[in-house]
Short mmCIF file of C-alpha atoms and ligand atoms in Angstrom, two decimals:
data_model
loop_
_atom_site.label_atom_id
_atom_site.label_comp_id
_atom_site.label_asym_id
_atom_site.label_seq_id
_atom_site.Cartn_x
_atom_site.Cartn_y
_atom_site.Cartn_z
CA MET A 1257 0.01 -0.01 0.00
CA SER A 1258 1.25 3.49 -0.89
CA ARG A 1259 2.19 5.76 2.03
CA LEU A 1260 0.06 8.88 2.43
CA ILE A 1261 1.97 12.18 2.86
CA ILE A 1262 -0.12 14.99 4.30
CA VAL A 1263 1.21 18.47 3.88
CA SER A 1264 -0.42 21.33 5.71
CA ASN A 1265 0.70 24.65 7.07
CA ARG A 1266 0.51 23.51 10.62
CA VAL A 1267 0.87 19.94 11.73
CA ALA A 1268 -1.99 19.41 14.15
CA PRO A 1269 -0.77 18.73 17.66
CA ILE A 1270 -2.59 15.46 18.14
CA SER A 1271 -2.66 13.60 21.39
CA GLU A 1272 -5.15 10.69 21.19
CA GLY A 1273 -8.50 12.07 22.34
CA GLY A 1274 -6.79 15.35 23.21
CA PRO A 1275 -8.69 18.56 23.68
CA ALA A 1276 -7.62 20.51 20.58
CA ALA A 1277 -8.26 17.85 17.94
CA GLY A 1278 -10.68 19.43 15.47
CA GLY A 1279 -12.58 17.59 12.68
CA LEU A 1280 -9.88 17.96 10.06
CA ALA A 1281 -7.09 16.91 12.41
CA VAL A 1282 -8.96 13.81 13.48
CA GLY A 1283 -10.00 12.77 9.97
CA VAL A 1284 -6.61 13.26 8.48
CA TYR A 1285 -4.85 11.56 11.34
CA ASP A 1286 -7.10 8.53 11.06
CA ALA A 1287 -6.36 8.29 7.35
CA LEU A 1288 -2.66 8.35 8.09
CA LYS A 1289 -2.90 5.69 10.81
CA GLU A 1290 -4.63 3.39 8.38
CA THR A 1291 -2.25 3.75 5.47
CA GLY A 1292 0.90 4.66 7.42
CA GLY A 1293 2.67 7.78 6.36
CA MET A 1294 3.86 11.19 7.17
CA TRP A 1295 2.48 14.56 8.20
CA PHE A 1296 4.72 17.41 7.05
CA GLY A 1297 4.47 21.11 7.86
CA TRP A 1298 5.46 24.09 9.96
CA SER A 1299 6.09 23.38 13.63
CA GLY A 1300 4.66 26.74 14.77
CA ASP A 1301 8.16 27.92 15.85
CA VAL A 1302 9.45 31.22 14.53
CA LEU A 1303 13.25 31.54 14.56
CA ALA A 1304 15.18 34.83 14.73
CA SER A 1305 18.09 33.41 12.75
CA GLY A 1306 19.86 30.21 11.77
CA GLN A 1307 18.99 27.31 9.56
CA PRO A 1308 15.65 25.58 10.47
CA GLN A 1309 15.98 21.83 10.69
CA ILE A 1310 13.31 19.17 10.19
CA VAL A 1311 12.32 17.32 13.34
CA LEU A 1312 11.00 13.78 12.85
CA GLU A 1313 8.77 12.20 15.43
CA GLU A 1314 7.42 8.68 15.06
CA ARG A 1315 4.04 7.71 16.46
CA GLY A 1316 3.07 4.20 15.43
CA ALA A 1317 2.90 4.05 11.67
CA VAL A 1318 2.87 7.85 11.40
CA THR A 1319 5.87 10.17 11.17
CA PHE A 1320 5.38 13.79 12.09
CA ALA A 1321 7.90 15.92 10.18
CA THR A 1322 7.96 19.55 11.30
CA ILE A 1323 10.20 22.52 10.66
CA GLY A 1324 10.42 26.07 12.03
CA LEU A 1325 10.17 29.25 9.96
CA LEU A 1326 12.55 32.20 10.02
CA ARG A 1327 11.00 35.49 11.10
CA ARG A 1328 11.06 37.04 7.69
CA ASP A 1329 9.52 33.87 6.11
CA TYR A 1330 6.77 33.89 8.73
CA ASP A 1331 6.07 37.59 8.05
CA GLN A 1332 5.91 37.26 4.32
CA TYR A 1333 4.48 33.78 3.74
CA TYR A 1334 2.17 33.32 6.69
CA ARG A 1335 1.27 36.67 8.17
CA GLY A 1336 1.54 38.50 4.90
CA PHE A 1337 0.45 36.86 1.67
CA SER A 1338 -1.49 33.94 3.26
CA ASN A 1339 -3.43 35.85 5.86
CA ALA A 1340 -3.45 39.48 4.76
CA THR A 1341 -3.94 38.85 1.05
CA LEU A 1342 -5.41 35.38 0.31
CA TRP A 1343 -7.64 34.96 3.39
CA PRO A 1344 -9.58 38.22 2.98
CA ALA A 1345 -9.81 37.83 -0.85
CA PHE A 1346 -11.01 34.26 -0.69
CA HIS A 1347 -13.65 35.34 1.90
CA TYR A 1348 -14.88 38.09 -0.40
CA ARG A 1349 -13.30 40.91 1.62
CA ALA A 1350 -11.60 42.73 -1.21
CA ASP A 1351 -11.70 45.84 1.03
CA LEU A 1352 -9.30 44.09 3.53
CA VAL A 1353 -6.84 42.79 0.91
CA GLN A 1354 -3.30 44.05 1.46
CA TYR A 1355 -0.91 43.28 -1.30
CA ASP A 1356 2.84 43.50 -1.17
CA ARG A 1357 4.91 42.05 -4.05
CA HIS A 1358 7.73 41.11 -1.68
CA GLU A 1359 5.27 39.13 0.50
CA TYR A 1360 4.14 37.23 -2.57
CA GLU A 1361 7.71 36.52 -3.50
CA GLY A 1362 8.24 35.33 0.10
CA TYR A 1363 5.13 33.11 -0.15
CA SER A 1364 6.48 31.48 -3.35
CA ARG A 1365 9.96 31.17 -1.92
CA VAL A 1366 8.77 29.49 1.29
CA ASN A 1367 6.62 27.08 -0.72
CA ALA A 1368 9.66 26.16 -2.80
CA TRP A 1369 11.83 25.81 0.27
CA LEU A 1370 9.26 23.65 2.09
CA ALA A 1371 8.95 21.43 -1.02
CA GLN A 1372 12.75 21.01 -1.10
CA GLN A 1373 12.75 19.96 2.53
CA LEU A 1374 10.13 17.33 1.79
CA VAL A 1375 11.74 15.82 -1.36
CA PRO A 1376 14.43 13.74 0.41
CA LEU A 1377 11.78 12.20 2.66
CA LEU A 1378 9.63 11.01 -0.31
CA ARG A 1379 9.38 7.52 -1.77
CA GLU A 1380 8.44 6.73 -5.33
CA ASP A 1381 4.90 5.49 -4.71
CA ASP A 1382 3.92 7.99 -2.01
CA VAL A 1383 0.59 9.73 -2.49
CA ILE A 1384 0.80 13.42 -1.47
CA TRP A 1385 -2.26 15.40 -0.17
CA VAL A 1386 -1.64 19.11 0.31
CA HIS A 1387 -4.03 21.25 2.38
CA ASP A 1388 -5.17 24.80 2.07
CA TYR A 1389 -4.34 28.30 0.75
CA HIS A 1390 -0.94 28.58 2.34
CA LEU A 1391 0.40 25.91 -0.05
CA ILE A 1392 -1.09 26.73 -3.47
CA PRO A 1393 2.30 26.66 -5.24
CA PHE A 1394 3.46 23.49 -3.45
CA ALA A 1395 2.81 20.96 -6.35
CA GLN A 1396 4.51 23.31 -8.86
CA ALA A 1397 7.51 23.45 -6.55
CA LEU A 1398 7.57 19.66 -6.17
CA ARG A 1399 7.33 19.16 -9.91
CA ALA A 1400 10.17 21.63 -10.46
CA ALA A 1401 12.21 19.38 -8.09
CA GLY A 1402 11.41 16.35 -10.29
CA VAL A 1403 8.72 14.77 -8.15
CA LYS A 1404 6.39 12.56 -10.23
CA ASN A 1405 4.05 11.30 -7.51
CA ARG A 1406 0.30 11.84 -7.48
CA ILE A 1407 -0.43 15.17 -5.71
CA GLY A 1408 -3.87 16.28 -4.56
CA PHE A 1409 -4.96 19.60 -3.01
CA PHE A 1410 -7.90 20.42 -0.82
CA LEU A 1411 -9.01 24.01 -0.32
CA HIS A 1412 -10.63 24.42 3.11
CA ILE A 1413 -11.83 27.97 2.45
CA PRO A 1414 -14.16 29.28 -0.32
CA PHE A 1415 -12.88 29.72 -3.83
CA PRO A 1416 -14.04 33.23 -4.76
CA ALA A 1417 -15.90 34.44 -7.84
CA SER A 1418 -13.55 35.58 -10.61
CA GLN A 1419 -14.33 39.21 -10.17
CA VAL A 1420 -13.15 39.00 -6.52
CA LEU A 1421 -10.07 36.83 -7.27
CA LEU A 1422 -8.98 39.42 -9.88
CA ALA A 1423 -8.33 41.77 -6.93
CA VAL A 1424 -5.33 39.59 -6.00
CA PRO A 1425 -2.56 40.81 -8.39
CA PRO A 1426 -0.95 37.38 -9.01
CA HIS A 1427 -4.33 35.63 -9.52
CA ARG A 1428 -3.17 34.08 -12.80
CA GLU A 1429 0.01 32.66 -11.27
CA LEU A 1430 -1.98 31.24 -8.41
CA VAL A 1431 -4.49 29.44 -10.66
CA GLN A 1432 -1.69 28.27 -12.93
CA ALA A 1433 0.00 26.82 -9.80
CA LEU A 1434 -3.20 25.06 -8.82
CA CYS A 1435 -3.24 23.39 -12.19
CA ALA A 1436 0.03 21.58 -11.32
CA PHE A 1437 -1.92 19.34 -8.90
CA ASP A 1438 -3.52 16.12 -10.20
CA LEU A 1439 -6.73 16.55 -8.24
CA LEU A 1440 -8.25 19.71 -6.75
CA GLY A 1441 -10.92 19.40 -4.02
CA PHE A 1442 -13.27 22.15 -3.07
CA GLN A 1443 -15.75 22.25 -0.23
CA THR A 1444 -18.89 22.84 -2.29
CA ARG A 1445 -20.21 22.93 -5.85
CA PRO A 1446 -20.36 26.73 -5.88
CA ASP A 1447 -16.60 26.80 -5.08
CA LEU A 1448 -15.88 24.32 -7.88
CA ARG A 1449 -18.10 26.37 -10.30
CA ALA A 1450 -16.20 29.54 -9.41
CA PHE A 1451 -12.91 27.86 -10.15
CA CYS A 1452 -14.21 26.49 -13.48
CA ASP A 1453 -15.52 29.93 -14.38
CA TYR A 1454 -12.02 31.35 -13.93
CA ILE A 1455 -10.49 28.56 -15.99
CA VAL A 1456 -12.89 29.14 -18.92
CA ASN A 1457 -13.29 32.90 -18.86
CA GLU A 1458 -9.94 34.19 -17.54
CA ALA A 1459 -7.47 31.45 -18.34
CA GLY A 1460 -8.85 30.38 -21.73
CA GLY A 1461 -9.01 26.74 -20.60
CA THR A 1462 -11.72 24.10 -20.86
CA THR A 1463 -13.73 22.16 -18.30
CA ALA A 1464 -15.77 19.00 -18.87
CA LEU A 1465 -17.92 16.99 -16.51
CA GLN A 1466 -16.91 13.27 -16.73
CA PRO A 1467 -19.17 10.27 -16.19
CA ASP A 1468 -17.40 9.60 -12.87
CA GLY A 1469 -18.61 12.98 -11.59
CA LEU A 1470 -15.18 14.66 -11.66
CA THR A 1471 -14.59 17.74 -13.75
CA ARG A 1472 -11.70 17.44 -16.22
CA ILE A 1473 -9.79 20.63 -16.62
CA GLU A 1474 -7.32 21.64 -19.33
CA ALA A 1475 -5.47 24.86 -18.81
CA PHE A 1476 -1.92 26.25 -18.85
CA GLY A 1477 -0.85 23.13 -20.76
CA GLN A 1478 -1.93 20.89 -17.88
CA THR A 1479 -4.68 18.32 -17.53
CA LEU A 1480 -6.13 17.68 -14.07
CA CYS A 1481 -9.42 16.85 -12.33
CA ALA A 1482 -11.49 18.72 -9.71
CA GLY A 1483 -14.44 17.88 -7.57
CA ASP A 1484 -16.39 18.96 -4.54
CA TYR A 1485 -15.73 17.17 -1.26
CA PRO A 1486 -17.70 18.67 1.66
CA ILE A 1487 -15.72 17.98 4.85
CA GLY A 1488 -17.65 16.31 7.66
CA VAL A 1489 -17.37 15.42 11.31
CA TYR A 1490 -17.86 12.23 13.35
CA PRO A 1491 -21.39 13.02 14.55
CA ASP A 1492 -21.78 9.99 16.86
CA GLU A 1493 -18.47 10.61 18.64
CA ILE A 1494 -19.45 14.26 19.19
CA ALA A 1495 -22.89 13.10 20.43
CA GLU A 1496 -21.12 10.85 22.92
CA LEU A 1497 -18.78 13.59 24.14
CA ALA A 1498 -21.78 15.91 24.59
CA ARG A 1499 -23.78 13.27 26.50
CA ALA A 1500 -20.85 12.49 28.74
CA GLY A 1501 -20.51 16.15 29.66
CA GLU A 1502 -24.17 16.74 30.31
CA ARG A 1503 -23.77 16.64 34.10
CA GLY A 1504 -20.26 18.05 34.13
CA LYS A 1505 -19.24 21.21 35.90
CA PRO A 1506 -19.34 23.64 32.95
CA VAL A 1507 -22.91 22.70 32.13
CA ARG A 1508 -24.00 22.86 35.77
CA THR A 1509 -22.37 26.29 36.14
CA LEU A 1510 -24.11 27.55 32.95
CA LYS A 1511 -27.52 26.28 34.07
CA SER A 1512 -27.26 27.62 37.60
CA THR A 1513 -26.38 31.05 36.22
CA LEU A 1514 -29.19 30.95 33.69
CA HIS A 1515 -31.95 30.24 36.20
CA GLY A 1516 -34.14 28.54 33.53
CA ARG A 1517 -33.50 31.16 30.83
CA LYS A 1518 -32.89 29.95 27.32
CA VAL A 1519 -29.45 30.14 25.74
CA ILE A 1520 -28.18 30.85 22.24
CA MET A 1521 -24.67 29.60 21.64
CA SER A 1522 -21.89 30.51 19.17
CA VAL A 1523 -18.26 29.34 18.90
CA ASP A 1524 -15.85 30.84 16.36
CA ARG A 1525 -12.22 31.81 16.04
CA LEU A 1526 -12.34 35.61 16.40
CA ASP A 1527 -12.22 36.27 12.67
CA TYR A 1528 -13.90 38.98 10.63
CA SER A 1529 -15.16 36.36 8.16
CA LYS A 1530 -17.44 34.89 10.92
CA GLY A 1531 -19.99 37.76 10.94
CA LEU A 1532 -19.77 38.36 14.69
CA VAL A 1533 -20.70 42.09 14.74
CA GLU A 1534 -23.80 41.51 12.56
CA ARG A 1535 -24.71 38.53 14.80
CA PHE A 1536 -24.47 40.62 18.00
CA ARG A 1537 -26.60 43.32 16.39
CA ALA A 1538 -29.26 40.80 15.33
CA PHE A 1539 -29.43 39.55 18.95
CA GLU A 1540 -29.91 43.15 20.03
CA ARG A 1541 -32.64 43.58 17.38
CA LEU A 1542 -34.45 40.57 18.85
CA LEU A 1543 -34.45 42.18 22.25
CA ASP A 1544 -35.45 45.51 20.66
CA HIS A 1545 -38.42 44.19 18.79
CA THR A 1546 -39.57 41.44 21.18
CA PRO A 1547 -39.69 42.81 24.74
CA ALA A 1548 -41.02 39.39 25.89
CA GLN A 1549 -37.55 37.93 25.18
CA ARG A 1550 -35.79 40.37 27.56
CA ASN A 1551 -34.48 38.62 30.64
CA LYS A 1552 -35.61 35.31 29.10
CA VAL A 1553 -32.57 34.47 26.95
CA SER A 1554 -28.80 34.97 26.99
CA PHE A 1555 -26.39 34.72 24.11
CA VAL A 1556 -23.05 33.05 24.79
CA GLN A 1557 -20.28 33.84 22.26
CA ILE A 1558 -17.04 31.87 22.71
CA ALA A 1559 -14.42 33.45 20.43
CA PRO A 1560 -10.84 32.29 21.01
CA PRO A 1561 -8.07 34.55 19.72
CA THR A 1562 -6.48 33.92 16.37
CA ARG A 1563 -3.87 35.74 14.19
CA ALA A 1564 -3.82 38.48 16.85
CA ASP A 1565 -0.71 40.13 15.37
CA LEU A 1566 -2.69 41.26 12.27
CA HIS A 1567 -4.36 44.68 12.29
CA ALA A 1568 -7.68 43.45 10.87
CA TYR A 1569 -7.95 40.98 13.83
CA GLN A 1570 -7.15 43.64 16.41
CA ASP A 1571 -9.86 45.73 14.81
CA ILE A 1572 -12.60 43.08 14.91
CA ARG A 1573 -11.70 42.35 18.56
CA LEU A 1574 -12.14 46.07 19.51
CA ARG A 1575 -15.41 46.29 17.55
CA LEU A 1576 -16.75 43.22 19.26
CA GLU A 1577 -15.82 44.38 22.73
CA ALA A 1578 -17.50 47.72 21.95
CA GLU A 1579 -20.67 46.04 20.66
CA SER A 1580 -21.05 43.57 23.56
CA GLY A 1581 -20.45 46.39 26.05
CA ARG A 1582 -22.92 48.69 24.30
CA ILE A 1583 -25.64 46.02 24.06
CA ASN A 1584 -25.19 44.80 27.63
CA GLY A 1585 -25.13 48.39 28.90
CA ARG A 1586 -28.45 48.95 27.14
CA TYR A 1587 -30.31 45.80 28.26
CA ALA A 1588 -28.56 44.15 31.19
CA GLU A 1589 -30.37 43.98 34.56
CA LEU A 1590 -29.06 43.26 38.03
CA ASP A 1591 -29.88 39.54 37.57
CA TRP A 1592 -29.34 39.19 33.79
CA THR A 1593 -26.46 39.63 31.29
CA PRO A 1594 -27.74 39.47 27.68
CA ILE A 1595 -24.39 38.67 26.00
CA TRP A 1596 -21.59 36.61 27.43
CA TYR A 1597 -18.61 37.32 25.27
CA ILE A 1598 -15.75 34.98 26.18
CA HIS A 1599 -12.45 35.54 24.36
CA ARG A 1600 -10.86 32.24 25.36
CA GLN A 1601 -10.40 28.66 24.18
CA TYR A 1602 -12.29 25.68 25.76
CA GLU A 1603 -11.77 21.98 25.60
CA ARG A 1604 -13.54 20.19 22.83
CA ALA A 1605 -15.62 18.05 25.28
CA VAL A 1606 -16.74 21.22 27.11
CA LEU A 1607 -17.86 22.82 23.83
CA ALA A 1608 -19.85 19.74 22.88
CA ALA A 1609 -21.54 19.66 26.31
CA LEU A 1610 -22.37 23.44 26.05
CA PHE A 1611 -23.85 22.90 22.60
CA ARG A 1612 -26.12 20.24 23.97
CA ALA A 1613 -27.22 22.48 26.83
CA SER A 1614 -28.18 25.35 24.54
CA ASN A 1615 -31.49 25.97 22.73
CA VAL A 1616 -30.08 27.66 19.58
CA GLY A 1617 -26.81 27.20 17.67
CA TYR A 1618 -26.15 30.59 16.06
CA VAL A 1619 -23.69 30.14 13.17
CA THR A 1620 -23.67 33.13 10.83
CA PRO A 1621 -20.36 33.64 8.98
CA LEU A 1622 -20.30 36.20 6.15
CA ARG A 1623 -18.37 33.52 4.18
CA ASP A 1624 -17.05 30.10 5.28
CA GLY A 1625 -15.66 27.18 3.29
CA MET A 1626 -17.69 24.75 5.30
CA ASN A 1627 -18.03 25.64 9.06
CA LEU A 1628 -17.54 22.62 11.25
CA VAL A 1629 -19.14 24.29 14.24
CA ALA A 1630 -22.51 24.08 12.52
CA LYS A 1631 -22.05 20.31 12.09
CA GLU A 1632 -20.74 19.91 15.63
CA TYR A 1633 -23.65 21.80 17.13
CA VAL A 1634 -26.19 19.52 15.45
CA SER A 1635 -24.23 16.39 16.36
CA ALA A 1636 -24.14 17.39 20.04
CA GLN A 1637 -27.88 17.73 20.48
CA ASP A 1638 -30.05 15.61 22.69
CA PRO A 1639 -32.00 13.37 20.25
CA GLU A 1640 -35.10 13.64 22.46
CA ASP A 1641 -34.99 17.45 22.82
CA PRO A 1642 -32.73 19.00 20.19
CA GLY A 1643 -31.87 22.68 19.77
CA VAL A 1644 -32.29 24.58 16.54
CA LEU A 1645 -29.50 25.62 14.16
CA VAL A 1646 -29.61 29.12 12.71
CA LEU A 1647 -27.15 29.04 9.81
CA SER A 1648 -25.77 31.51 7.30
CA ARG A 1649 -26.49 30.75 3.64
CA PHE A 1650 -22.86 31.70 2.97
CA ALA A 1651 -21.42 28.82 5.03
CA GLY A 1652 -20.59 25.75 2.89
CA ALA A 1653 -22.49 23.74 5.47
CA ALA A 1654 -25.74 25.40 4.31
CA GLN A 1655 -25.55 23.31 1.08
CA GLU A 1656 -26.10 20.19 3.25
CA LEU A 1657 -27.91 21.22 6.39
CA SER A 1658 -31.31 22.11 4.98
CA GLY A 1659 -32.88 21.44 8.34
CA ALA A 1660 -31.34 24.62 9.71
CA LEU A 1661 -33.06 28.00 9.63
CA ILE A 1662 -31.05 29.49 6.84
CA VAL A 1663 -30.36 33.24 7.08
CA ASN A 1664 -28.57 36.01 5.30
CA PRO A 1665 -25.89 37.22 7.81
CA LEU A 1666 -26.17 40.80 6.48
CA ASP A 1667 -29.97 40.92 7.12
CA ILE A 1668 -30.13 41.95 10.76
CA ASP A 1669 -33.96 41.85 10.92
CA GLY A 1670 -34.05 38.48 9.15
CA MET A 1671 -31.63 37.02 11.65
CA ALA A 1672 -33.56 38.44 14.61
CA ASP A 1673 -36.72 36.89 13.23
CA ALA A 1674 -34.97 33.52 12.81
CA LEU A 1675 -33.73 33.65 16.45
CA GLY A 1676 -37.34 34.33 17.56
CA THR A 1677 -38.61 31.42 15.49
CA ALA A 1678 -35.87 29.10 16.82
CA LEU A 1679 -36.57 30.03 20.46
CA SER A 1680 -40.21 29.14 20.10
CA MET A 1681 -40.07 26.18 17.77
CA PRO A 1682 -42.28 23.31 18.87
CA LEU A 1683 -40.62 19.96 19.69
CA ALA A 1684 -42.08 18.08 16.69
CA GLU A 1685 -40.51 20.51 14.23
CA ARG A 1686 -37.17 20.55 16.11
CA LEU A 1687 -37.09 16.76 16.00
CA ALA A 1688 -37.83 16.60 12.28
CA ARG A 1689 -35.15 19.10 11.43
CA TYR A 1690 -32.57 17.49 13.71
CA GLN A 1691 -33.25 13.97 12.36
CA ASP A 1692 -32.93 15.21 8.84
CA MET A 1693 -29.57 16.86 9.54
CA MET A 1694 -28.16 13.94 11.56
CA ALA A 1695 -28.90 11.57 8.70
CA GLN A 1696 -26.91 13.85 6.41
CA LEU A 1697 -24.04 14.20 8.85
CA ARG A 1698 -23.83 10.40 9.29
CA GLU A 1699 -23.95 9.81 5.56
CA ASN A 1700 -21.15 12.25 4.85
CA ASN A 1701 -18.87 11.91 7.90
CA VAL A 1702 -15.21 12.88 7.80
CA SER A 1703 -14.16 9.34 6.78
CA VAL A 1704 -16.39 9.53 3.72
CA TRP A 1705 -14.81 12.90 2.86
CA ARG A 1706 -11.29 11.51 3.19
CA ASP A 1707 -12.03 8.26 1.39
CA ARG A 1708 -13.71 9.91 -1.57
CA PHE A 1709 -10.82 12.27 -2.04
CA MET A 1710 -8.24 9.49 -1.68
CA ARG A 1711 -10.17 7.20 -4.13
CA ASP A 1712 -10.37 9.98 -6.72
CA LEU A 1713 -6.74 10.90 -6.28
CA GLY A 1714 -5.86 7.28 -6.85
CA ARG A 1715 -7.85 7.24 -10.07
CA VAL A 1716 -6.65 10.55 -11.54
CA GLY A 1717 -3.12 9.60 -10.66
CA VAL A 1718 -3.20 6.65 -12.93
CA ARG A 1719 -4.92 8.64 -15.68
CA GLN A 1720 -2.48 11.62 -15.37
CA ALA A 1721 0.52 9.37 -15.42
CA SER A 1722 -0.63 7.34 -18.44
CA LEU A 1723 -2.12 10.15 -20.54
CA PRO A 1724 0.96 11.91 -21.88
CA ALA A 1725 2.60 8.56 -22.57
CA LEU A 1726 -0.52 7.35 -24.42
CA GLU A 1727 -0.75 10.59 -26.41
CA ARG A 1728 2.87 10.35 -27.33
CA ALA A 1729 2.39 6.75 -28.46
CA GLN A 1730 -0.65 7.70 -30.55
CA GLY A 1731 0.94 10.88 -31.94
C1 GDG B 2675 -11.35 26.22 8.13
C2 GDG B 2675 -12.41 26.85 7.22
C3 GDG B 2675 -13.75 24.73 7.32
C4 GDG B 2675 -13.28 26.60 17.89
N1 GDG B 2675 -13.07 27.13 19.13
C5 GDG B 2675 -12.60 26.19 19.88
C6 GDG B 2675 -12.44 25.05 19.12
N2 GDG B 2675 -12.87 25.33 17.90
C7 GDG B 2675 -12.94 24.31 16.87
C8 GDG B 2675 -14.37 24.10 16.38
C9 GDG B 2675 -14.15 23.52 14.97
C10 GDG B 2675 -12.87 24.29 14.55
O1 GDG B 2675 -12.24 24.79 15.74
C11 GDG B 2675 -13.23 25.48 13.70
O2 GDG B 2675 -13.59 25.01 12.44
P1 GDG B 2675 -14.50 25.83 11.47
O3 GDG B 2675 -14.88 24.97 10.34
O4 GDG B 2675 -15.70 26.36 12.21
O5 GDG B 2675 -13.67 27.12 10.97
P2 GDG B 2675 -12.11 27.43 10.57
O6 GDG B 2675 -11.22 27.39 11.73
O7 GDG B 2675 -12.22 28.74 9.89
O8 GDG B 2675 -11.69 26.28 9.57
C12 GDG B 2675 -13.79 26.27 7.48
C13 GDG B 2675 -12.56 24.12 8.15
O9 GDG B 2675 -11.36 24.80 7.86
C14 GDG B 2675 -12.41 22.62 7.86
O10 GDG B 2675 -12.27 22.38 6.47
O11 GDG B 2675 -14.93 24.17 7.77
O12 GDG B 2675 -14.73 26.78 6.59
O13 GDG B 2675 -12.46 28.24 7.40
O14 GDG B 2675 -13.83 22.17 15.03
O15 GDG B 2675 -15.02 23.24 17.27
N3 GDG B 2675 -11.92 23.86 19.60
C15 GDG B 2675 -11.56 23.87 20.90
N4 GDG B 2675 -11.70 24.96 21.72
C16 GDG B 2675 -12.21 26.14 21.25
O16 GDG B 2675 -12.31 27.11 22.05
N5 GDG B 2675 -11.12 22.74 21.43
#
């Protein structure tokens, strides 16, 4: 069996059953344990000087290969082009895009350097699966180093419409680099369509849907395939975590503080793409328009810090602090705090238990590749008495979770209405919606996501490898 080589910006710090293991980390790690292989990426260390060295750590059949980044590389590749250019552009925030040619050069340089570090560790029949926007030029860099292995890429964030992508000056180089992969995976069909649209209308390439469901792409002298692979979770494991935590201390504390009031729950990295300010305002609008809800419901927003050294993230933090203070100042009473805004990380099991103890899951990103929190919230519910999911139409998860109350995250009144509907939804309707969504989550769990991608990568690999030879033979 071929080894699987996972390449991602960060190598997830996995301890079995550990607190920080998210859906992606668990899914990918399970795949690695089954096939044996390696997980390669940045260690998270930033070095002031010197020559970063790869550190290899064996855990069973899996090798973790990590390497530090020099300060300048971190600034240009990670902080700069990845998170100040690509992240806002791919989340449709052209207004926040900062572009610096030197940062793009640093991004390309670090991709090439990382690829060179990986090459000596590769075997001929390894299958390589690269993850996310930090590593768009990675296959091109591996090919330049002579690597012939099958290489797949999965984009965890949205692929933007062409008119938005054009705001990124090296858009053409980026799409050309993507075409060096054998298989491209997107979260949803709209992302795949946006990519195909660029290929046809901007790159002068062609796309064709094949009988196997994959889209065949020809552009920049390359032939590759692309498909949509919505990432999932393990719903039954989350349900078990949530059930186990039902009587735990965090839930008891929450309930004793609520005194029977209802609770709306949100969990997001503190990121401007998550629609937090609009969400706070919609909760305020609910209190505004429905006096009967005052002192009857609290909204808990858990928002752990992320990328706090970037200006746009400092800005969203300040805005959120101002909004929660303003709204609480306006509505709080001696015995009731409307918004609990918590800028801290919690253990995964605690989050699952809190999801189960809440009446509404409030997930309203302005744009999101998938949004695992939406799937985790549903998974964690009590099957006898489930809460209601209020979900942005711009989260990839909305393509699957039709049992949610789907909202436009810019429509403050619409979201306030949806919150009101969710808080008063009868049990029979909650049950029907929950069962519908759980069936979907079980059918497309994270193993299915991984296996579909790996199966297709296996197929296109054979096709890609044999095609040029065949054509040469026929020509
Ligand atoms: C990217 C894409 C796509 C959050 N707070 C805590 C915590 N979390 C966990 C959640 C969830 C994960 O982090 C966040 O995943 P999301 O999918 O919601 O969002 P991104 O981080 O933006 O992820 C996204 C995803 O990749 C996978 O493809 O869905 O669209 O943007 O699992 O539960 N976990 C713990 N403590 C916290 O305080 N332990």
